[in-house]
């Protein structure tokens, strides 16, 4: 069984997609052993609790400095003994120490077709605002391994999504989630769990 820790910052719809896929057999050989959030108010924590998945908040506000937060994040993560860490809307830069501890064992979902609209400053709605401002006609989502850069790791899966002329960032965000993110993130985990990469 692949032991998966999911890291989240907000609503957790991608976490829900993973939970559902484990429940309905679209993801096999996998156990979600823990959920970690940097944000105590994240609805994702409630989603985890509803499914009896151990969940905890590690808030940077509770630590003296970034190094102390980064150390706590790594220590708490290690306790779950994960085989795979999934960043599902985790809006915290992963410390280099964590990347070195888990090489090609951390994956991230990003709401665009990398290398477009990615890197520093592109997260959440900002990604979709960028796509609409540039006037691209196609966007999508990408699952990739996490390395020490921002959105620079090896690409695992991508799925395109068409942009409509009447889209707002919010409407586009929802469509990208429904038509791409909630599909390719569980698919990538299932591939890793079954050695199909
Ligand atoms: C998702 O759209 C995810 O792709 C994005 O945050 C959202 C989280 O939603 N991640 C990034 O922008 C990372 N750079 P969720 O909490 O409902 O899954």
Coordinates of N, CA, C and O and ligand atoms in Angstrom, one line a residue, residues 10-14 89 91 109-111 122-124 177 181, ligand 1:
X10 N -6.6 25.2 1.6 CA -7.9 25.8 1.5 C -9.0 24.9 1.5 O -9.2 24.0 2.4
X11 N -9.9 25.0 0.5 CA -11.1 24.3 0.4 C -11.0 22.8 0.3 O -11.8 22.0 0.8
X12 N -9.9 22.3 -0.3 CA -9.7 20.9 -0.4 C -10.5 20.1 -1.3 O -10.8 18.9 -1.1
X13 N -10.9 20.7 -2.5 CA -11.7 19.9 -3.4 C -10.8 18.9 -4.1 O -11.3 17.8 -4.4
X14 N -9.5 19.2 -4.3 CA -8.6 18.1 -4.8 C -8.4 17.0 -3.8 O -8.4 15.8 -4.2
X89 N -3.2 22.0 -3.6 CA -3.6 23.3 -3.2 C -2.9 23.7 -1.9 O -3.4 24.3 -1.1
X91 N -0.3 26.1 -0.5 CA 0.3 27.3 -1.0 C 1.5 27.8 -0.2 O 1.6 28.9 0.2
X109 N -0.3 19.6 -7.9 CA -1.3 19.9 -9.0 C -1.2 21.4 -9.2 O -1.3 22.2 -8.2
X110 N -1.0 21.8 -10.5 CA -1.0 23.2 -10.8 C -2.1 23.5 -11.8 O -2.2 22.8 -12.8
X111 N -2.9 24.6 -11.6 CA -4.0 24.8 -12.5 C -3.7 25.6 -13.8 O -4.4 26.5 -14.2
X122 N 2.2 32.8 -9.3 CA 1.0 32.1 -9.9 C 0.5 31.0 -9.1 O 1.0 29.9 -9.0
X123 N -0.6 31.3 -8.4 CA -1.3 30.3 -7.6 C -2.7 30.7 -7.5 O -3.1 31.8 -7.7
X124 N -3.6 29.6 -7.3 CA -5.0 29.8 -7.2 C -5.6 30.7 -8.3 O -5.3 30.5 -9.5
X177 N -10.9 22.8 -12.6 CA -11.0 21.8 -11.6 C -11.8 20.6 -12.0 O -11.3 19.4 -12.0
X181 N -8.2 19.0 -13.1 CA -7.5 18.7 -11.8 C -8.1 17.5 -11.1 O -7.3 16.6 -10.7
Ligands
LIG1 C1 -6.4 24.3 -7.0 O1 -6.9 24.9 -8.2 C2 -4.9 24.0 -7.2 O2 -4.6 23.6 -8.6 C3 -4.3 25.3 -6.9 O3 -5.0 25.7 -5.7 C4 -6.4 25.2 -5.8 C5 -6.8 24.5 -4.6 O4 -8.1 24.2 -4.5 N1 -2.9 25.2 -6.6 C6 -2.0 26.1 -7.0 O5 -2.3 27.1 -7.5 C7 -0.6 25.7 -6.7 N2 0.4 26.6 -7.4 P1 -8.7 23.1 -3.6 O6 -8.2 23.4 -2.1 O7 -10.2 23.1 -3.7 O8 -8.1 21.7 -4.0

